[in-house]
Short mmCIF file of C-alpha atoms and ligand atoms in Angstrom, two decimals:
data_model
loop_
_atom_site.label_atom_id
_atom_site.label_comp_id
_atom_site.label_asym_id
_atom_site.label_seq_id
_atom_site.Cartn_x
_atom_site.Cartn_y
_atom_site.Cartn_z
CA MET A 1 74.89 23.93 -21.07
CA PRO A 2 72.91 22.08 -18.38
CA GLU A 3 74.03 18.52 -17.75
CA THR A 4 70.72 17.19 -18.94
CA ARG A 5 71.13 18.70 -22.39
CA SER A 6 70.71 15.97 -25.00
CA PHE A 7 71.64 15.81 -28.66
CA ARG A 8 68.56 17.22 -30.35
CA LEU A 9 68.03 15.67 -33.75
CA GLY A 10 65.38 17.00 -36.11
CA VAL A 11 63.69 14.85 -38.74
CA ALA A 12 62.03 16.88 -41.50
CA GLY A 13 60.71 16.19 -44.97
CA PRO A 14 57.48 16.18 -46.95
CA VAL A 15 54.38 14.37 -45.74
CA GLY A 16 54.50 10.59 -45.79
CA THR A 17 58.13 10.16 -46.75
CA GLY A 18 58.74 7.98 -43.70
CA LYS A 19 59.83 10.30 -40.88
CA SER A 20 57.94 8.45 -38.15
CA SER A 21 59.08 5.11 -39.50
CA LEU A 22 62.68 6.30 -39.52
CA ILE A 23 62.36 7.45 -35.91
CA ALA A 24 60.81 4.10 -35.00
CA THR A 25 63.74 2.37 -36.67
CA ILE A 26 66.26 4.48 -34.76
CA CYS A 27 64.45 3.72 -31.51
CA ARG A 28 64.25 0.01 -32.24
CA GLU A 29 67.89 -0.21 -33.21
CA LEU A 30 69.44 2.11 -30.65
CA ALA A 31 67.22 2.12 -27.57
CA ASP A 32 69.56 -0.37 -25.90
CA GLU A 33 72.64 1.78 -26.22
CA LEU A 34 71.25 5.34 -26.17
CA ARG A 35 68.70 6.97 -23.88
CA LEU A 36 66.11 8.35 -26.28
CA GLY A 37 63.10 10.65 -26.27
CA VAL A 38 60.77 11.73 -29.09
CA ILE A 39 58.71 14.85 -29.79
CA THR A 40 56.22 14.71 -32.65
CA ASN A 41 54.62 17.71 -34.36
CA ASP A 42 51.39 16.29 -35.63
CA ILE A 43 49.54 18.38 -38.14
CA TYR A 44 46.08 17.30 -37.32
CA THR A 45 46.02 14.11 -35.29
CA ASP A 46 48.13 12.48 -32.65
CA GLU A 47 48.68 9.76 -35.23
CA ASP A 48 52.46 10.00 -35.25
CA ALA A 49 52.81 9.92 -31.49
CA ARG A 50 50.36 7.02 -31.43
CA LEU A 51 52.13 5.14 -34.19
CA LEU A 52 55.41 5.43 -32.34
CA ARG A 53 53.89 4.52 -29.00
CA SER A 54 52.17 1.49 -30.43
CA ALA A 55 55.31 0.41 -32.26
CA GLY A 56 56.50 -0.53 -28.78
CA VAL A 57 60.02 0.64 -29.51
CA LEU A 58 60.19 3.16 -26.67
CA ASP A 59 58.50 3.78 -23.33
CA PRO A 60 55.30 5.62 -24.40
CA ASP A 61 55.89 8.35 -21.81
CA ARG A 62 59.02 9.34 -23.66
CA ILE A 63 57.02 10.22 -26.75
CA ARG A 64 55.22 13.54 -26.59
CA ALA A 65 53.13 15.41 -29.15
CA VAL A 66 53.17 19.17 -29.73
CA GLU A 67 50.28 20.83 -31.54
CA THR A 68 51.21 23.21 -34.31
CA GLY A 69 47.96 25.06 -35.04
CA ALA A 70 48.19 23.94 -38.66
CA CYS A 71 51.56 25.68 -38.93
CA PRO A 72 54.13 22.86 -39.00
CA HIS A 73 56.60 25.14 -40.70
CA THR A 74 56.28 27.87 -38.06
CA ALA A 75 56.62 25.32 -35.26
CA ILE A 76 60.13 24.28 -36.30
CA ARG A 77 61.35 27.55 -37.72
CA ASP A 78 59.78 30.93 -36.89
CA ASP A 79 58.49 30.14 -33.42
CA VAL A 80 60.13 27.11 -31.88
CA THR A 81 59.17 27.93 -28.28
CA PRO A 82 56.47 25.25 -27.81
CA ASN A 83 58.82 22.62 -29.20
CA LEU A 84 61.77 23.87 -27.21
CA ILE A 85 59.82 23.68 -23.99
CA ALA A 86 58.62 20.17 -24.84
CA VAL A 87 62.21 19.06 -25.50
CA GLU A 88 63.47 20.60 -22.28
CA ASP A 89 60.67 19.08 -20.23
CA LEU A 90 61.40 15.67 -21.70
CA GLU A 91 65.10 16.09 -20.94
CA ARG A 92 64.23 17.08 -17.39
CA ASP A 93 61.68 14.33 -16.78
CA PHE A 94 63.89 11.54 -18.09
CA ALA A 95 67.29 12.98 -17.30
CA PRO A 96 69.76 12.22 -18.62
CA LEU A 97 68.76 11.57 -22.22
CA ASP A 98 71.32 11.10 -24.96
CA VAL A 99 69.17 11.97 -27.95
CA VAL A 100 65.80 13.69 -28.38
CA LEU A 101 64.34 13.17 -31.85
CA VAL A 102 61.99 15.90 -33.05
CA GLU A 103 59.69 14.96 -35.94
CA SER A 104 58.48 17.85 -38.02
CA GLY A 105 54.83 17.88 -39.00
CA GLY A 106 55.70 17.12 -42.58
CA ASP A 107 55.53 20.29 -44.60
CA ASN A 108 56.89 21.15 -48.01
CA LEU A 109 60.43 21.10 -49.33
CA THR A 110 61.29 24.46 -47.75
CA ALA A 111 60.64 23.51 -44.14
CA THR A 112 63.81 23.09 -42.12
CA PHE A 113 64.55 23.24 -38.42
CA SER A 114 65.86 26.36 -36.77
CA PRO A 115 69.24 25.90 -35.13
CA ALA A 116 67.56 27.23 -31.99
CA LEU A 117 65.68 23.95 -31.77
CA VAL A 118 67.97 21.18 -33.02
CA ASP A 119 71.70 20.46 -33.22
CA ALA A 120 71.44 18.49 -36.44
CA GLN A 121 68.75 17.43 -38.85
CA ILE A 122 67.84 14.65 -41.21
CA PHE A 123 65.80 15.49 -44.30
CA VAL A 124 63.74 12.59 -45.61
CA LEU A 125 62.64 12.14 -49.22
CA ASP A 126 61.22 8.98 -50.67
CA VAL A 127 61.48 7.40 -54.09
CA ALA A 128 57.72 7.46 -54.46
CA GLY A 129 57.81 11.26 -54.55
CA GLY A 130 59.59 10.98 -57.87
CA GLY A 131 63.19 10.57 -58.96
CA ASP A 132 63.61 14.23 -59.81
CA VAL A 133 62.82 15.66 -56.36
CA ALA A 134 66.44 15.48 -55.25
CA ARG A 135 67.54 17.37 -58.33
CA LYS A 136 64.96 20.09 -57.77
CA GLY A 137 66.70 20.84 -54.51
CA GLY A 138 65.72 22.97 -51.58
CA PRO A 139 67.33 23.98 -48.32
CA GLY A 140 66.75 20.66 -46.57
CA ILE A 141 67.91 18.64 -49.54
CA ALA A 142 70.98 20.76 -50.05
CA ARG A 143 72.12 21.37 -46.50
CA ALA A 144 70.54 19.05 -43.92
CA ASP A 145 73.19 17.10 -42.04
CA LEU A 146 71.89 13.90 -43.60
CA LEU A 147 69.64 13.42 -46.60
CA VAL A 148 67.72 10.17 -46.65
CA VAL A 149 66.26 8.79 -49.87
CA ASN A 150 63.76 6.46 -48.32
CA LYS A 151 61.71 3.41 -49.37
CA THR A 152 64.23 2.22 -51.91
CA ASP A 153 62.43 -1.12 -51.91
CA LEU A 154 59.64 0.64 -53.80
CA ALA A 155 61.89 1.98 -56.55
CA PRO A 156 61.08 -0.72 -59.15
CA TYR A 157 57.37 -0.07 -58.74
CA VAL A 158 57.60 3.67 -59.21
CA GLU A 159 60.24 3.45 -61.93
CA VAL A 160 62.87 5.40 -60.07
CA ASP A 161 66.58 4.84 -60.51
CA VAL A 162 67.84 5.04 -56.93
CA ASP A 163 71.50 5.39 -57.87
CA ARG A 164 70.64 8.25 -60.12
CA MET A 165 68.54 9.93 -57.43
CA VAL A 166 71.36 9.57 -54.91
CA LYS A 167 73.86 11.03 -57.40
CA ASP A 168 71.58 14.00 -58.06
CA ALA A 169 71.29 14.56 -54.34
CA GLU A 170 75.02 14.28 -53.80
CA ALA A 171 75.58 16.83 -56.52
CA ALA A 172 73.22 19.23 -54.77
CA ARG A 173 74.90 18.67 -51.41
CA ASP A 174 78.51 19.46 -51.81
CA GLY A 175 79.76 16.25 -50.25
CA LYS A 176 77.34 16.01 -47.36
CA PRO A 177 76.04 12.49 -46.81
CA VAL A 178 73.12 10.93 -48.65
CA LEU A 179 71.67 7.63 -47.50
CA ALA A 180 69.51 5.37 -49.61
CA LEU A 181 67.32 3.69 -47.01
CA SER A 182 64.71 1.02 -46.79
CA ARG A 183 63.55 -0.54 -43.60
CA LYS A 184 63.65 -3.78 -45.52
CA ASP A 185 67.35 -3.40 -46.25
CA PRO A 186 69.37 -4.17 -43.09
CA ALA A 187 72.60 -2.85 -44.57
CA SER A 188 71.05 0.60 -45.08
CA VAL A 189 69.57 0.53 -41.58
CA ALA A 190 73.03 -0.25 -40.22
CA LYS A 191 74.39 2.83 -41.98
CA LEU A 192 71.65 4.98 -40.46
CA LYS A 193 72.52 3.65 -37.02
CA GLU A 194 76.15 4.41 -37.57
CA TRP A 195 75.39 7.97 -38.59
CA VAL A 196 73.24 8.58 -35.49
CA ARG A 197 75.92 7.10 -33.24
CA HIS A 198 78.59 9.19 -34.86
CA MET A 199 76.58 12.42 -34.63
CA THR A 200 75.67 11.74 -31.02
CA ALA A 201 79.33 11.36 -30.18
CA GLN A 202 80.26 14.50 -32.12
CA VAL A 203 77.62 16.64 -30.47
CA SER A 204 78.37 15.40 -26.98
CA THR A 205 82.06 16.19 -27.37
CA GLY A 206 81.26 19.59 -28.82
CA ASP A 207 82.83 18.72 -32.16
CA HIS A 208 79.73 19.49 -34.15
CA THR A 209 78.79 22.98 -35.23
CA PRO A 210 75.11 23.22 -36.10
CA VAL A 211 74.54 24.31 -39.68
CA ASP A 212 71.40 26.10 -40.61
CA PRO A 213 69.99 24.88 -43.91
CA GLY A 214 68.00 28.09 -43.93
CA PRO A 215 64.59 28.70 -45.37
CA MET A 216 65.88 29.82 -48.77
CA ALA A 217 66.65 27.31 -51.44
CA PRO A 218 69.80 27.71 -53.46
CA HIS A 219 68.63 28.99 -56.78
CA SER A 220 69.93 29.76 -60.18
CA HIS A 221 69.67 32.54 -62.65
CA VAL A 222 71.30 33.18 -65.94
CA GLY A 223 74.25 35.54 -65.81
CA GLU A 224 75.00 38.29 -68.31
CA ASP A 225 77.21 36.03 -70.35
CA GLY A 226 74.51 33.38 -70.50
CA SER A 227 76.08 31.08 -67.90
CA VAL A 228 73.97 29.62 -65.12
CA ILE A 229 74.78 30.96 -61.65
CA THR A 230 73.59 28.96 -58.65
CA HIS A 231 73.86 30.50 -55.24
CA VAL A 232 72.30 30.88 -51.82
CA HIS A 233 71.50 34.27 -50.47
CA THR A 234 73.21 34.82 -47.18
CA HIS A 235 71.23 37.86 -46.15
CA MET B 1 64.14 49.93 -24.53
CA GLY B 2 61.51 51.20 -26.95
CA THR B 3 58.50 53.25 -26.16
CA ALA B 4 55.55 51.69 -24.39
CA GLU B 5 53.51 52.07 -27.55
CA LEU B 6 55.96 49.92 -29.49
CA VAL B 7 56.13 47.34 -26.74
CA ALA B 8 52.34 47.10 -26.91
CA LEU B 9 52.53 46.56 -30.65
CA MET B 10 55.14 43.83 -30.20
CA LEU B 11 53.01 42.05 -27.61
CA ALA B 12 49.96 42.22 -29.85
CA ASP B 13 51.83 40.89 -32.87
CA GLY B 14 51.12 37.24 -33.59
CA ARG B 15 54.58 36.95 -35.08
CA LEU B 16 56.17 37.40 -31.66
CA PRO B 17 57.58 33.93 -30.99
CA THR B 18 55.51 32.91 -27.99
CA GLY B 19 53.57 29.98 -29.41
CA GLY B 20 50.54 32.02 -30.46
CA HIS B 21 50.07 29.83 -33.52
CA THR B 22 49.12 26.91 -31.28
CA GLN B 23 46.14 28.74 -29.74
CA SER B 24 42.53 29.21 -30.82
CA ALA B 25 41.18 30.71 -27.57
CA GLY B 26 38.76 27.81 -27.34
CA LEU B 27 37.39 28.31 -30.84
CA GLU B 28 38.38 24.88 -32.13
CA PRO B 29 36.35 22.85 -29.60
CA ALA B 30 33.52 25.39 -29.94
CA VAL B 31 33.46 24.84 -33.70
CA ARG B 32 33.48 21.11 -33.14
CA ALA B 33 30.50 21.58 -30.83
CA GLY B 34 28.66 23.36 -33.63
CA LEU B 35 29.69 27.02 -33.57
CA GLY B 36 29.52 28.47 -37.07
CA ALA B 37 27.23 25.66 -38.23
CA ASP B 38 29.75 24.34 -40.76
CA GLY B 39 30.09 27.75 -42.31
CA LYS B 40 26.41 28.64 -42.40
CA GLN B 41 26.60 30.93 -39.32
CA LEU B 42 30.00 32.51 -39.62
CA HIS B 43 29.05 35.62 -37.68
CA GLU B 44 29.06 33.38 -34.58
CA VAL B 45 32.83 33.69 -34.58
CA GLN B 46 32.50 37.37 -33.83
CA THR B 47 29.84 36.71 -31.21
CA TYR B 48 32.10 34.16 -29.58
CA ALA B 49 34.98 36.64 -29.42
CA ARG B 50 32.60 39.21 -27.93
CA ASP B 51 31.36 36.74 -25.35
CA ARG B 52 34.92 36.14 -24.30
CA LEU B 53 35.60 39.87 -24.03
CA ARG B 54 32.65 40.13 -21.67
CA THR B 55 33.63 37.14 -19.53
CA VAL B 56 36.93 35.28 -19.40
CA THR B 57 39.03 37.87 -21.18
CA ARG B 58 37.72 40.57 -18.89
CA VAL B 59 39.01 38.55 -15.95
CA ASP B 60 42.38 38.01 -17.64
CA ALA B 61 42.74 41.70 -18.42
CA ALA B 62 41.82 42.69 -14.86
CA VAL B 63 44.34 40.21 -13.47
CA ALA B 64 47.05 41.66 -15.72
CA VAL B 65 46.19 45.20 -14.64
CA VAL B 66 46.31 44.33 -10.95
CA ALA B 67 49.59 42.40 -11.38
CA ARG B 68 51.09 45.48 -13.02
CA HIS B 69 49.86 47.63 -10.16
CA VAL B 70 51.36 45.30 -7.55
CA ILE B 71 54.78 45.54 -9.20
CA LEU B 72 54.63 49.30 -9.65
CA THR B 73 53.58 50.07 -6.09
CA GLY B 74 55.92 47.48 -4.65
CA ARG B 75 53.29 46.69 -2.05
CA PRO B 76 52.18 43.08 -1.82
CA PRO B 77 48.40 43.01 -1.75
CA GLU B 78 46.58 41.82 1.33
CA PRO B 79 45.51 38.28 0.69
CA PRO B 80 41.71 38.30 0.65
CA PRO B 81 40.41 37.38 4.10
CA SER B 82 39.59 33.70 4.00
CA ARG B 83 35.90 33.60 4.56
CA VAL B 84 35.79 29.85 4.65
CA ASP B 85 38.58 27.49 5.42
CA TRP B 86 38.54 25.92 1.98
CA SER B 87 40.88 23.14 2.79
CA ALA B 88 39.26 22.11 6.06
CA PRO B 89 38.78 18.39 5.83
CA GLY B 90 35.15 17.47 5.68
CA SER B 91 33.99 20.97 4.80
CA PRO B 92 30.70 20.08 3.10
CA SER B 93 30.95 22.47 0.15
CA ARG B 94 34.43 21.25 -0.55
CA GLU B 95 33.62 17.56 -0.30
CA PRO B 96 33.22 16.55 -3.95
CA TRP B 97 36.48 18.23 -4.91
CA SER B 98 38.43 17.29 -1.83
CA PRO B 99 41.96 16.25 -2.68
CA ASN B 100 41.57 13.63 0.03
CA HIS B 101 39.18 11.82 -2.24
CA ASN B 102 41.85 11.14 -4.72
CA PRO B 103 45.43 11.88 -3.84
CA ASN B 104 46.22 12.51 -7.49
CA SER B 105 43.26 14.76 -8.08
CA ARG B 106 44.22 17.29 -10.70
CA LEU B 107 41.76 19.71 -9.14
CA ASP B 108 43.90 20.11 -6.09
CA ALA B 109 44.84 23.77 -6.20
CA THR B 110 47.49 23.37 -3.52
CA ALA B 111 49.31 20.79 -5.57
CA GLU B 112 49.16 23.11 -8.58
CA GLN B 113 50.81 25.90 -6.70
CA ALA B 114 53.54 23.70 -5.38
CA LYS B 115 54.76 22.91 -8.90
CA PRO B 116 58.42 23.61 -9.47
CA GLY B 117 58.84 26.88 -11.26
CA GLY B 118 55.29 27.88 -10.40
CA LEU B 119 54.61 31.00 -8.40
CA GLY B 120 53.98 29.01 -5.26
CA SER B 121 57.66 28.21 -5.07
CA GLY B 122 58.54 31.34 -3.21
CA LEU B 123 58.11 34.78 -4.70
CA GLY B 124 58.00 37.71 -2.39
CA SER B 125 56.50 40.28 -4.70
CA GLY B 126 52.87 39.52 -3.89
CA LEU B 127 52.13 38.16 -7.33
CA GLU B 128 51.12 34.79 -5.85
CA VAL B 129 48.08 36.46 -4.38
CA VAL B 130 47.09 37.76 -7.79
CA GLU B 131 47.83 34.42 -9.46
CA ARG B 132 45.70 32.65 -6.88
CA ALA B 133 42.89 35.15 -7.48
CA TRP B 134 43.13 34.34 -11.18
CA ALA B 135 43.14 30.58 -10.57
CA ALA B 136 40.11 30.87 -8.31
CA ARG B 137 38.22 32.48 -11.19
CA VAL B 138 39.14 29.90 -13.81
CA SER B 139 37.27 26.75 -12.98
CA SER B 140 38.60 24.50 -15.71
CA GLN B 141 41.87 22.90 -14.77
CA VAL B 142 42.55 22.44 -18.49
CA VAL B 143 42.19 26.15 -19.12
CA ARG B 144 44.43 26.96 -16.16
CA GLU B 145 47.08 24.65 -17.53
CA ALA B 146 46.84 26.11 -21.03
CA VAL B 147 47.02 29.71 -19.78
CA ARG B 148 49.98 28.86 -17.57
CA ARG B 149 51.71 27.15 -20.46
CA GLN B 150 51.17 30.25 -22.58
CA GLY B 151 52.52 32.31 -19.71
CA ARG B 152 55.65 30.21 -19.67
CA LEU B 153 56.15 30.69 -23.40
CA LEU B 154 55.81 34.45 -23.07
CA LEU B 155 57.99 34.57 -19.97
CA ARG B 156 60.74 32.73 -21.76
CA LEU B 157 60.84 35.38 -24.44
CA ALA B 158 60.17 38.35 -22.17
CA GLY B 159 63.02 37.37 -19.86
CA ARG B 160 65.41 37.77 -22.77
CA VAL B 161 63.90 40.80 -24.43
CA TRP B 162 63.10 42.71 -21.22
CA PRO B 163 65.52 41.37 -18.61
CA GLY B 164 63.82 43.36 -15.83
CA VAL B 165 61.02 40.80 -15.96
CA GLY B 166 63.41 38.27 -14.39
CA GLU B 167 63.47 40.30 -11.19
CA TYR B 168 59.87 39.39 -10.51
CA LEU B 169 59.30 36.01 -12.11
CA PRO B 170 61.29 32.77 -11.98
CA PRO B 171 62.76 31.71 -15.31
CA ASP B 172 60.61 29.14 -17.06
CA GLY B 173 57.82 29.34 -14.49
CA GLU B 174 54.39 28.04 -15.47
CA ILE B 175 52.65 31.27 -14.55
CA ALA B 176 49.33 32.50 -15.88
CA ARG B 177 49.92 34.59 -18.99
CA PRO B 178 48.04 37.66 -17.67
CA ILE B 179 50.42 37.81 -14.71
CA VAL B 180 53.43 37.67 -17.02
CA LEU B 181 51.90 40.36 -19.22
CA GLY B 182 51.28 42.50 -16.13
CA VAL B 183 54.93 42.24 -15.17
CA VAL B 184 56.10 43.01 -18.71
CA ALA B 185 53.85 46.06 -18.67
CA ALA B 186 55.24 47.23 -15.34
CA VAL B 187 58.82 46.77 -16.48
CA THR B 188 58.38 48.41 -19.89
CA GLY B 189 56.14 51.28 -18.87
CA LEU B 190 52.87 50.22 -20.45
CA SER B 191 49.88 51.99 -18.97
CA ALA B 192 47.05 49.98 -17.46
CA GLU B 193 44.94 50.92 -20.49
CA GLN B 194 47.55 49.77 -22.97
CA LEU B 195 47.95 46.53 -21.07
CA ALA B 196 44.23 45.79 -20.90
CA ARG B 197 43.94 46.62 -24.59
CA VAL B 198 46.74 44.19 -25.46
CA VAL B 199 45.06 41.40 -23.50
CA ALA B 200 41.68 42.06 -25.10
CA TYR B 201 42.96 42.55 -28.63
CA ASP B 202 45.18 39.49 -28.45
CA ASP B 203 42.29 37.31 -27.36
CA ALA B 204 39.92 38.58 -30.04
CA GLN B 205 42.61 38.28 -32.70
CA THR B 206 43.39 34.73 -31.58
CA VAL B 207 39.75 33.76 -32.09
CA VAL B 208 39.43 35.52 -35.41
CA SER B 209 42.63 34.21 -36.94
CA ALA B 210 41.97 30.66 -35.73
CA SER B 211 38.62 30.85 -37.52
CA LEU B 212 40.49 31.05 -40.82
CA LYS B 213 41.84 27.57 -40.19
CA LEU B 214 38.64 26.10 -38.83
CA LEU B 215 35.84 27.51 -40.95
CA PRO B 216 35.38 28.70 -44.54
CA VAL B 217 36.12 32.32 -43.68
CA ASP B 218 37.21 35.09 -46.03
CA PRO B 219 40.25 36.68 -44.31
CA ALA B 220 39.02 40.17 -45.14
CA GLU B 221 35.70 39.39 -43.52
CA ALA B 222 37.55 38.20 -40.43
CA ALA B 223 39.38 41.51 -40.20
CA THR B 224 36.03 43.25 -40.42
CA TRP B 225 34.80 41.28 -37.41
CA LEU B 226 37.87 42.29 -35.48
CA ALA B 227 37.32 45.94 -36.31
CA ALA B 228 33.70 45.63 -35.24
CA LEU B 229 34.88 44.44 -31.81
CA HIS B 230 36.76 47.65 -31.09
CA ASP B 231 33.94 49.13 -29.03
CA ASP B 232 33.76 46.01 -26.89
CA ILE B 233 37.51 46.07 -26.44
CA GLU B 234 37.47 49.72 -25.36
CA LYS B 235 34.60 49.05 -22.98
CA LEU B 236 36.65 46.30 -21.37
CA VAL B 237 39.66 48.63 -21.16
CA ALA B 238 37.63 51.35 -19.48
CA ASP B 239 36.20 48.88 -16.98
CA VAL B 240 39.34 47.10 -15.88
CA ALA B 241 42.13 49.67 -16.25
CA PRO B 242 41.33 51.51 -12.98
CA LEU B 243 41.48 48.32 -10.88
CA THR B 244 44.13 48.11 -8.17
CA ASP B 245 42.61 45.73 -5.69
CA VAL B 246 42.75 41.94 -5.99
CA ASP B 247 39.33 41.66 -4.42
CA LYS B 248 37.83 43.83 -7.16
CA ILE B 249 38.92 41.55 -10.00
CA PRO B 250 35.70 40.51 -11.71
CA ALA B 251 34.73 36.85 -11.61
CA ASN B 252 32.84 36.51 -14.87
CA ALA B 253 32.86 33.01 -16.21
CA ALA B 254 31.70 31.16 -19.33
CA PRO B 255 30.99 27.59 -18.27
CA LEU B 256 30.49 26.34 -21.81
CA ILE B 257 33.98 27.48 -22.74
CA ASP B 258 35.29 25.48 -19.80
CA ILE B 259 33.36 22.40 -20.89
CA HIS B 260 34.66 22.74 -24.44
CA ALA B 261 38.19 23.05 -23.11
CA GLN B 262 37.79 19.94 -20.99
CA ASN B 263 36.59 18.03 -24.05
CA HIS B 264 39.36 19.35 -26.25
CA VAL B 265 42.22 17.73 -24.34
CA THR B 266 40.91 14.24 -24.96
CA GLU B 267 40.16 14.94 -28.61
CA ARG B 268 42.31 13.00 -31.06
CA MET B 269 41.97 15.32 -34.01
CA ARG B 270 43.02 18.81 -33.15
CA LEU B 271 44.93 21.61 -34.76
CA PHE B 272 45.26 23.82 -31.72
CA HIS B 273 46.59 23.21 -28.27
CA ALA B 274 43.64 25.09 -26.72
N1 GTP C 301 57.88 0.28 -48.60
C1 GTP C 301 58.27 1.04 -47.61
N2 GTP C 301 57.37 1.78 -46.99
C2 GTP C 301 57.79 2.58 -45.98
C3 GTP C 301 59.14 2.66 -45.57
N3 GTP C 301 59.24 3.55 -44.55
C4 GTP C 301 57.98 4.02 -44.34
N4 GTP C 301 57.10 3.42 -45.19
C5 GTP C 301 55.65 3.64 -45.26
O1 GTP C 301 55.38 4.97 -45.67
C6 GTP C 301 54.18 5.44 -45.07
C7 GTP C 301 54.43 6.76 -44.39
O2 GTP C 301 55.36 6.55 -43.35
P1 GTP C 301 55.46 7.48 -42.08
O3 GTP C 301 56.64 7.01 -41.31
O4 GTP C 301 54.15 7.58 -41.39
O5 GTP C 301 55.76 8.85 -42.82
P2 GTP C 301 55.89 10.31 -42.19
O6 GTP C 301 56.90 11.04 -42.98
O7 GTP C 301 56.10 10.22 -40.73
O8 GTP C 301 54.44 10.87 -42.49
P3 GTP C 301 53.78 12.22 -41.90
O9 GTP C 301 54.16 12.28 -40.45
O10 GTP C 301 52.33 12.02 -42.13
O11 GTP C 301 54.35 13.35 -42.70
C8 GTP C 301 53.73 4.36 -44.12
O12 GTP C 301 52.73 3.60 -44.73
C9 GTP C 301 54.98 3.54 -43.91
O13 GTP C 301 54.69 2.20 -43.59
C10 GTP C 301 60.09 1.83 -46.28
O14 GTP C 301 61.29 1.81 -46.01
N5 GTP C 301 59.59 1.07 -47.29
MG1 MG C 302 55.02 11.08 -39.20
#
């Protein structure tokens, strides 16, 4: 591994759930202690890169956009080469970086990062998408390194029970962490910071083994005896 | 290693992970400039692909063929005799583009070649001469950058799949894609015809499939356009496959494509890299 290799952290999740905002929060909170870079995968505009640049949380040169030809899913999964090159160039140009955050273009629930691109990934849902999304599951929900249930401040307005949503998510995740987050709730932001710090340390010491959430959702069918069998295909 | 035929199929397959999904072969800015008339003139997509086959793609295919030849014969080509000293300070024809005008001028070809990982950084195989011949024929600096970026993406993959490629090209070099394809062809045993056909087909297919994202096109209709371009593709193959000499690489250009490309990089709303 070259010395300039950073911890590459993917941020995926459906459109508008708050991926860019979460990255901005991480930058704002951690730019003093970690050397950061950002790659955005905009679907149609350079809006995300712009938003992050104008947020003033990071040197604008450290934020780069990669076009995805309307294939945000492909760009983080089937053909990661353009992203990989962007990450490596950023690592080279600003060596050494501690963390490079890669924002996915915001696809559907099945889009997850290939382990060829990132070391760990955060999957972002929001309460406004509906309280039952976490229960519906999907590869990112079930197996991303961290699942964020975002915009909890909006829960009362969209009639979502956050605790319930978090419990559903935890049930789908086999003990992996779930974080109820709102940028208006400093305690939740502190937890996010702590997770990023912890992961950065783990990856840099080689204690973290990347897990691939995979493109296939765990799914259920009814067994011969009428019981429900939930599993993930490994082939 | 598979047969040459299968290698050609792999190279022509858009699913090969080399960033093909980020490319429209200039169709996106052309559509923005009015090509297809918002869906009222869809056949213009086919015409556009044909125009490319007759101009820029012909050059790319010829460059690939000559690069392949250089590797196979192991003889570095004679650099073309310099008829003018292009870099002579004060040379009148050079004046408006002189790097002395602006030390950061992105049109400075010398600076381009000196890039780390680029071919200028010391390759003995004679491919620099071919790369320079290619660069001289591509007047848009934006297009040169995009084609070199695509070359780097392909090289990255090719170096792993066909390790022999690494003997001729530096890992991760920003090298024009036709040069990289030429080397892959030499290493894997593709004929000049197969190579030229891959270059031509790939370009036409890039245009046609990008049209599905940019215009209201029926995918089956798009495939029909592609099939209708076969004669043009074979004409290109017949023309460029026999080439062995750098000086004989055609210099067809399509200035409007260059202008579109230059506009595209400053565009805020775009799906495709180029
Ligand atoms: N109320 C509230 N709004 C939030 C929060 N986080 C993000 N938002 C808002 O949600 C909207 C979408 O946020 P983004 O960060 O752009 O979401 P995204 O996932 O990056 O969106 P795409 O990149 O388009 O997929 C914006 O209007 C944000 O201001 C939050 O914690 N609370
Ligand atoms: Mg975003």
